[in-house]
Short mmCIF file of C-alpha atoms in Angstrom, two decimals:
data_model
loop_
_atom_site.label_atom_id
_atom_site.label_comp_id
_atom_site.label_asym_id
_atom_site.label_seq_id
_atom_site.Cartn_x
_atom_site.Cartn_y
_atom_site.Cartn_z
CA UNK A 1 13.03 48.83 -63.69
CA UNK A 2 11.33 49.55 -60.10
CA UNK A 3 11.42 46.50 -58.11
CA UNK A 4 7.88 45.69 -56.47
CA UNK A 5 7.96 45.56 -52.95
CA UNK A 6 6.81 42.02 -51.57
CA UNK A 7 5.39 41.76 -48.33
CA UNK A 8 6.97 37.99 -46.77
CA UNK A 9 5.23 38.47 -43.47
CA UNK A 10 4.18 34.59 -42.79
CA UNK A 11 4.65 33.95 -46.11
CA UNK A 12 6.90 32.25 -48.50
CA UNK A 13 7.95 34.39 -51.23
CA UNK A 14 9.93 31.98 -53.75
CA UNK A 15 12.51 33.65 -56.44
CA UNK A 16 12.95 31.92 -59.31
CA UNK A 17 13.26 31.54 -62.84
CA UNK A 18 10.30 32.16 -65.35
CA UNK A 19 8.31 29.13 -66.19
CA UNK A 20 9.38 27.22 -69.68
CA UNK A 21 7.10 27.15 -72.77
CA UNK A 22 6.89 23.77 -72.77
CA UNK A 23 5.01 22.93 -69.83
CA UNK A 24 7.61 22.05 -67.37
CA UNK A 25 7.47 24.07 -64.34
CA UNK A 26 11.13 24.72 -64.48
CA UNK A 27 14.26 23.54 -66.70
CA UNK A 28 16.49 24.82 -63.34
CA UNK A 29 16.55 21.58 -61.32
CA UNK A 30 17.35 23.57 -57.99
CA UNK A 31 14.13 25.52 -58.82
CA UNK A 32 12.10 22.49 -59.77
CA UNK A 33 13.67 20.71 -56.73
CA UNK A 34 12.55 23.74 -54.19
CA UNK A 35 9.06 23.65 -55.25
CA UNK A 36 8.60 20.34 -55.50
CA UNK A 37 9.43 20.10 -51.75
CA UNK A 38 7.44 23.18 -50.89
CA UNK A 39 4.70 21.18 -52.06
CA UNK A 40 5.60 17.65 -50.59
CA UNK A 41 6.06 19.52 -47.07
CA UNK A 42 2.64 21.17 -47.84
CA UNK A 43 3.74 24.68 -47.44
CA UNK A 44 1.47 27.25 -49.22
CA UNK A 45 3.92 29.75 -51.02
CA UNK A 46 4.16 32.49 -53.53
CA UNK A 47 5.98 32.45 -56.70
CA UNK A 48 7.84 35.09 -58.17
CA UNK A 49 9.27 35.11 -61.03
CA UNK A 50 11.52 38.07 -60.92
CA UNK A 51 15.17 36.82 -62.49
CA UNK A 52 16.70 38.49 -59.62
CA UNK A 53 19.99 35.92 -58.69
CA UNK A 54 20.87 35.61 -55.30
CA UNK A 55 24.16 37.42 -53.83
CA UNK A 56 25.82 33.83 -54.38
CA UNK A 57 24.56 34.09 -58.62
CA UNK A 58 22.29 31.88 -57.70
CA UNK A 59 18.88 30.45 -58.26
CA UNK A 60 16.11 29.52 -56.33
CA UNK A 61 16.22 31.50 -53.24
CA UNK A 62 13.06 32.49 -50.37
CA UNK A 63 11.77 35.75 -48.79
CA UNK A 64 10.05 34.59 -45.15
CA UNK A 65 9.32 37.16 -42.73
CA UNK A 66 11.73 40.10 -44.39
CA UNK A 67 14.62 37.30 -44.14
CA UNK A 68 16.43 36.21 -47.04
CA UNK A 69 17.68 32.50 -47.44
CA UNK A 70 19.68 31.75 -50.40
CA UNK A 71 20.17 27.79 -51.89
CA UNK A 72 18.21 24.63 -51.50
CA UNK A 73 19.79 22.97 -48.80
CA UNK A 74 20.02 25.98 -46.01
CA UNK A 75 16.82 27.07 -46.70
CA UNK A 76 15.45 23.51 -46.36
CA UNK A 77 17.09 23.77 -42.95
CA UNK A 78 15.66 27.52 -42.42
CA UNK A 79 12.01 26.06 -43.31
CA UNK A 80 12.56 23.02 -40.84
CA UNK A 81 13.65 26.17 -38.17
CA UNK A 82 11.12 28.10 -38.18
CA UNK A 83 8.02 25.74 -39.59
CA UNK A 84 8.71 22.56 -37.64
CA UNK A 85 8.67 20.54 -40.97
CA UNK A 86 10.47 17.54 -41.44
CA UNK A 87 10.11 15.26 -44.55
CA UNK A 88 12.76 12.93 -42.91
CA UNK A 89 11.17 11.85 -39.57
CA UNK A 90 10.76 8.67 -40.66
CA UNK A 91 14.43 7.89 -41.87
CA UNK A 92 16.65 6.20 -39.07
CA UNK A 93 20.58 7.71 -38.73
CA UNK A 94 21.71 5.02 -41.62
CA UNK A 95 19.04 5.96 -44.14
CA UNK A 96 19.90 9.83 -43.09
CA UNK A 97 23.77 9.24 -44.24
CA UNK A 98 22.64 7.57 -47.38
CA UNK A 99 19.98 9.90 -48.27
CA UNK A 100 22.43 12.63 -48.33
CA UNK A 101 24.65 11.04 -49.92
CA UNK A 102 22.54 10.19 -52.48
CA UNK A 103 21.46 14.19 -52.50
CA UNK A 104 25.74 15.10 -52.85
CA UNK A 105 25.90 12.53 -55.89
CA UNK A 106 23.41 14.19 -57.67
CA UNK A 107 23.92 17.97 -56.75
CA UNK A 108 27.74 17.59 -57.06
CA UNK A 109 28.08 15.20 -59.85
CA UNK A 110 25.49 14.52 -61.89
CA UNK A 111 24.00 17.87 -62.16
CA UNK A 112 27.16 19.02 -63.78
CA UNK A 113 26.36 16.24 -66.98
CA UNK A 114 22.69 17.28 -67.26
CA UNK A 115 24.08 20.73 -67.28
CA UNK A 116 26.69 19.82 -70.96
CA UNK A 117 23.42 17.78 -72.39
CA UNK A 118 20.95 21.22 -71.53
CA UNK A 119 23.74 23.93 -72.23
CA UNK A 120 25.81 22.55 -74.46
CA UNK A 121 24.66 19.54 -76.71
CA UNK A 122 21.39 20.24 -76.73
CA UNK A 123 21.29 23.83 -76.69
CA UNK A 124 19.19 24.34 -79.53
CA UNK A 125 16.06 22.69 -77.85
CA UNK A 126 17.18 24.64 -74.67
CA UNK A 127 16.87 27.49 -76.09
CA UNK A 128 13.11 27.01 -77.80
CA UNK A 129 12.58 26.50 -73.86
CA UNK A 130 13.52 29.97 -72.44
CA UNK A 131 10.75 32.32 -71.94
CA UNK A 132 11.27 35.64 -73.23
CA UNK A 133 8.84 38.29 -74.90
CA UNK A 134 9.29 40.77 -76.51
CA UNK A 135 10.44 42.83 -79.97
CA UNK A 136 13.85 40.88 -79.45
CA UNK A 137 12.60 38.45 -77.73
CA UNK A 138 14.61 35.98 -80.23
CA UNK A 139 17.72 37.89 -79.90
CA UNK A 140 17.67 37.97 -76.02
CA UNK A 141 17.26 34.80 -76.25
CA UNK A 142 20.00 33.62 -78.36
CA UNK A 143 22.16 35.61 -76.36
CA UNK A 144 21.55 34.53 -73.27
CA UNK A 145 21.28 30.50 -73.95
CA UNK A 146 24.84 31.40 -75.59
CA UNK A 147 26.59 33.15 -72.71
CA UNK A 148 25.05 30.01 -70.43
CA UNK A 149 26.76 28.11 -72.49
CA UNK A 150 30.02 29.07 -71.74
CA UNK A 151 29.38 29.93 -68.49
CA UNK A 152 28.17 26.35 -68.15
CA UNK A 153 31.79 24.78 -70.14
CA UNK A 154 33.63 27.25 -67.98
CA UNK A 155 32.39 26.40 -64.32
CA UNK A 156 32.57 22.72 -65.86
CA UNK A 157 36.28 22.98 -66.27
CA UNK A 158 36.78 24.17 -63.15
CA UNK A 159 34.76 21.52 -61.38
CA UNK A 160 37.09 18.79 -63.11
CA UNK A 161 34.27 17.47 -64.76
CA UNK A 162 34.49 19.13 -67.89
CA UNK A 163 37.89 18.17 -68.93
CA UNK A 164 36.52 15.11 -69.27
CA UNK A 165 35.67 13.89 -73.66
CA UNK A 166 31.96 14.25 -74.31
CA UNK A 167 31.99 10.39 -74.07
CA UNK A 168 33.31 9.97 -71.25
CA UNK A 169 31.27 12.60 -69.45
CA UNK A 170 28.06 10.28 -70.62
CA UNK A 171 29.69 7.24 -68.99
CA UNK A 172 29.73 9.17 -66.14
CA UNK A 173 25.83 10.16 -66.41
CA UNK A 174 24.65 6.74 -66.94
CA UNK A 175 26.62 5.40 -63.99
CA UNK A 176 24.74 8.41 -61.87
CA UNK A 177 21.27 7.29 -63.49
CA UNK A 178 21.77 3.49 -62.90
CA UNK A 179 22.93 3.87 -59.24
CA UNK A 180 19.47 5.46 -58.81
CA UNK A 181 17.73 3.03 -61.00
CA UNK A 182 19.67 0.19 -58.61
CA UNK A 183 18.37 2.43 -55.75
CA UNK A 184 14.74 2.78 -56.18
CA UNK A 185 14.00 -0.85 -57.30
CA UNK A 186 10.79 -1.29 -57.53
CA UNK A 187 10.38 1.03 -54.14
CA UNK A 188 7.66 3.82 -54.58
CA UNK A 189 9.93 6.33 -53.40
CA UNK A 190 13.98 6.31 -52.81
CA UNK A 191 14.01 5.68 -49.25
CA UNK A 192 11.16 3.51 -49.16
CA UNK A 193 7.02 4.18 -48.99
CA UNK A 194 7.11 7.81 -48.14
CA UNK A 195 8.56 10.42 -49.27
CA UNK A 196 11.69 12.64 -48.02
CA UNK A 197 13.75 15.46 -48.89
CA UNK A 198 16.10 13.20 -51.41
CA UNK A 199 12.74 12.25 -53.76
CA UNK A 200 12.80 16.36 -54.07
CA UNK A 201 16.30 16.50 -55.29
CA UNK A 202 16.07 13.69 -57.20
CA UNK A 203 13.26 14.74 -58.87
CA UNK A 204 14.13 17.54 -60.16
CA UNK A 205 17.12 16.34 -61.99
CA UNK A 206 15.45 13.29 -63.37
CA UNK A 207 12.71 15.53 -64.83
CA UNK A 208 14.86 17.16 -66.59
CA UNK A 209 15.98 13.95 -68.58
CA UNK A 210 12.53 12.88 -68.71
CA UNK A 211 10.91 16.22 -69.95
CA UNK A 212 13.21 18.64 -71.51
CA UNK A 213 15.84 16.60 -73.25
CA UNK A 214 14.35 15.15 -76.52
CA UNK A 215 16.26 12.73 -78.01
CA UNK A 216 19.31 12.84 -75.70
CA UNK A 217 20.74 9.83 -74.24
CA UNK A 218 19.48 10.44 -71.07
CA UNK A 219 16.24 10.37 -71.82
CA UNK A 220 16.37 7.43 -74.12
CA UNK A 221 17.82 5.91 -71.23
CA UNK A 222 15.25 6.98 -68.69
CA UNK A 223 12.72 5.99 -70.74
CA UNK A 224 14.09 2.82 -72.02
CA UNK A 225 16.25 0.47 -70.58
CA UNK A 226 15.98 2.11 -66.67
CA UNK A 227 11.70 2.61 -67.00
CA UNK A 228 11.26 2.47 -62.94
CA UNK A 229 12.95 5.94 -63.31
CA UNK A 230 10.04 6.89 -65.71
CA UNK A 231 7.43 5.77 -63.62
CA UNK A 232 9.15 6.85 -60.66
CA UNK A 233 8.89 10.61 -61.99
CA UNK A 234 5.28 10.19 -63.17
CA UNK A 235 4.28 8.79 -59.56
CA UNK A 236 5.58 11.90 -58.03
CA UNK A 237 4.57 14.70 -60.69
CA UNK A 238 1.03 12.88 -60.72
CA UNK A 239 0.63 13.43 -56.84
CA UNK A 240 2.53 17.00 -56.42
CA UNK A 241 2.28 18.54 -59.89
CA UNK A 242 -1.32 17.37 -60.62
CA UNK A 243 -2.08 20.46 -62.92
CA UNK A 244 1.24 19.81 -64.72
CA UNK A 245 0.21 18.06 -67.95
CA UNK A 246 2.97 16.85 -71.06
CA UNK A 247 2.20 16.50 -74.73
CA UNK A 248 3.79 13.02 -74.58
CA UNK A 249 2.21 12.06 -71.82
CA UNK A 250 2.52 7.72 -72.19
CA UNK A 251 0.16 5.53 -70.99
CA UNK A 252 2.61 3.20 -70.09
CA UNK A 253 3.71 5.37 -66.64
CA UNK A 254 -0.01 5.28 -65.97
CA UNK A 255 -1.60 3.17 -63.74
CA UNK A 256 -5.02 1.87 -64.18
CA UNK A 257 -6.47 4.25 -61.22
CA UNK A 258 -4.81 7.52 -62.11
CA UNK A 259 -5.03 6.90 -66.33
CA UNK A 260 -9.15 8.63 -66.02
CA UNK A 261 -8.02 10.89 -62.92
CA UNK A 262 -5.05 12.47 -65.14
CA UNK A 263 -6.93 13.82 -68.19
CA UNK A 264 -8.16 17.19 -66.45
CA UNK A 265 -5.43 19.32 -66.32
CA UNK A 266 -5.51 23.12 -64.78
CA UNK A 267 -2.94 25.93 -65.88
CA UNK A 268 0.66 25.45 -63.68
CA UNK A 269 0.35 27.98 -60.61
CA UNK A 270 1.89 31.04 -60.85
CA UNK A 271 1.74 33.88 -58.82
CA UNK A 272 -0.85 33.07 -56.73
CA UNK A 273 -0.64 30.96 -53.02
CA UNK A 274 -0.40 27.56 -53.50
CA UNK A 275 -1.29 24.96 -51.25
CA UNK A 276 -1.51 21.31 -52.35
CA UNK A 277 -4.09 19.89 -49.79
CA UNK A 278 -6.60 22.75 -49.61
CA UNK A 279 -9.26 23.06 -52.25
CA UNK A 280 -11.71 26.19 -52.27
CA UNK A 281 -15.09 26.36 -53.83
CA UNK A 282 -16.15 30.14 -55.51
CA UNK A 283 -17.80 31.18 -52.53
CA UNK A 284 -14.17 30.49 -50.56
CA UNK A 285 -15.87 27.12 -48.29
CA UNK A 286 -12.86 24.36 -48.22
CA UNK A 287 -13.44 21.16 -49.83
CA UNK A 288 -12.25 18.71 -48.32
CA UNK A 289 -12.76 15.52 -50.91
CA UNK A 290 -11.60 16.39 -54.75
CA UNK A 291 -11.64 14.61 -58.04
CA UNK A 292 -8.09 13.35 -56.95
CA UNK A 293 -9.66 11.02 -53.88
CA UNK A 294 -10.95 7.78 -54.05
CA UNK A 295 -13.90 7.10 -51.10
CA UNK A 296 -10.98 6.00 -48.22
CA UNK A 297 -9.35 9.83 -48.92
CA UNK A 298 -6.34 8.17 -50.93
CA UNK A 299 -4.74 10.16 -53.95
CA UNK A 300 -5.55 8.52 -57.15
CA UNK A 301 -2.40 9.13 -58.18
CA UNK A 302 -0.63 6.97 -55.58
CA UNK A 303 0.62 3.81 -56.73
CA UNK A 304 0.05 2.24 -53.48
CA UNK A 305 -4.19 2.15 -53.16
CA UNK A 306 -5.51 -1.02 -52.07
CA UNK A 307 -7.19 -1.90 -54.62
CA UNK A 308 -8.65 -5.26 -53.17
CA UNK A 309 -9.93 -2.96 -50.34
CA UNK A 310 -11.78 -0.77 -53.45
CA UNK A 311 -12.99 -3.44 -54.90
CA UNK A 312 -14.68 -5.40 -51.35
CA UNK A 313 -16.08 -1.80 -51.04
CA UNK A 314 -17.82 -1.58 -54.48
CA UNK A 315 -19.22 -4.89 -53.80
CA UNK A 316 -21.33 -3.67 -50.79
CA UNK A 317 -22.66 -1.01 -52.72
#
């Protein structure tokens, strides 16, 4: 077909995957990791879903100004460039090292194990995820969760990873997961009380554990015995992804605050601009207070409102 011509002129155009049928934004944890930090930097952007890989056979990359920037981490570094953003001001030199170190563990290492459980174990799930339409729509889809499939084993093998036994390939995930369980504590974030570029990477692999593996092991182990991981994604897709509602959705992520705030849900953004702290009224006027705020401006969906604070302010009502 024709490509359609995109005009990135002070605008970022973001290439990736089509959204899932289940809800999740993305079952591509680079994808769901790129957007996720697009909207923790507060950068309006477009998506486009146009299944167009990048020269590398990759997935997500960016169209800014004509200029094409292909995988997370350089175009992290292109955004910080040109758009003087920087989710990592806060972090001193040590937290730096071990933020990316945490970022290598779970791009280089645990990615590959999410990978066998998506591709490979749980395939048939996978594949009710994939959205395709169409007469063979079905077919198509078969075909291509198939061919991931060995692609997946394939690059597996080659990484070392894969010529591991399915068992021991598990071991290896839970170590990954309880290192960042052992990480985060009972910390709102990985690095501390504000976010950084790691919470997007991390993120976006624990998601996938959380939302699109049923009845795996890692999600009975996210959801079980290492629960600050749980509430650690909920606290982040409540505040980023605030349209993004689950048919499981638990009460027991939920804090008491955010447990009213949560049950009005909006469609997950597609083509259109996206900006996460602008809110427009139908004449176009900005808004600057929404149902998300309490009266101080906080985010409802924040685990760290004062709520002593709320409650002295009630009082003087």
């Amino acid at each position: 077909r024709k490509e359609q011509e995109l005009d990135s002129k002070d605008a970022i155009i973001l290439h990736q995957f089509s959204r899932p049928t289940n809800g999740v934004p993305s079952i591509s944890p680079f994808c769901l990791k790129m957007e996720t930090y697009l909207r923790m930097a507060d950068l309006p952007y477009q998506n486009y879903f146009d299944g167009k890989l990048s020269p590398q056979g990759k997935m997500p990359w960016i169209e800014y100004n004509h200029k094409k920037v292909y995988g997370t981490e350089f175009i992290i570094d292109f955004l910080e460039e040109k758009l003087g953003v920087n989710l990592n001001k806060h972090l001193g030199p040590h937290e730096r090292a071990v933020s990316r170190a945490v970022t290598k563990m779970v791009e280089e290492h645990f990615y590959w194990t999410l990978a066998y459980c998506q591709w490979v174990e749980n395939l048939h799930e996978t594949q009710k995820m994939v959205s395709l339409f169409g007469p063979f729509s079905d077919l198509l889809k078969w075909i291509l969760c198939h061919l991931t499939k060995g692609i997946v084993k394939r690059e597996m093998y080659g990484h070392g990873i894969g010529r591991f036994s399915e068992e021991e390939m598990y071991t290896l995930m839970e170590k990954d997961m309880r290192t960042l369980a052992g990480l985060l504590g009972d910390k709102k974030y990985i690095m501390g009380p504000n976010v950084s570029t790691v919470d997007a990477t991390v993120f976006g692999h624990l998601a996938q554990a959380m939302w699109t593996l049923p009845g795996t092991r890692p999600e009975r182990l996210i959801k079980g015995e290492l629960i600050n991981l749980a509430m650690y994604c909920e606290r982040i897709r409540r505040k980023f992804w605030p349209e993004w509602h689950h048919d499981d959705d638990n009460t027991l992520y939920e804090s008491e605050e955010s447990s009213e705030a949560s049950k009005t849900y909006s469609p997950l953004q597609d083509f259109s601009f996206y900006s996460r702290t602008e809110t427009f009224d139908e004449e176009g006027n900005s808004i600057s207070q929404t149902p998300d705020t309490d009266y101080t401006g906080h985010s409802l969906f924040d685990s760290d409102v004062d709520m002593d604070d709320y409650r002295d302010h009630e009082q003087c009502k």
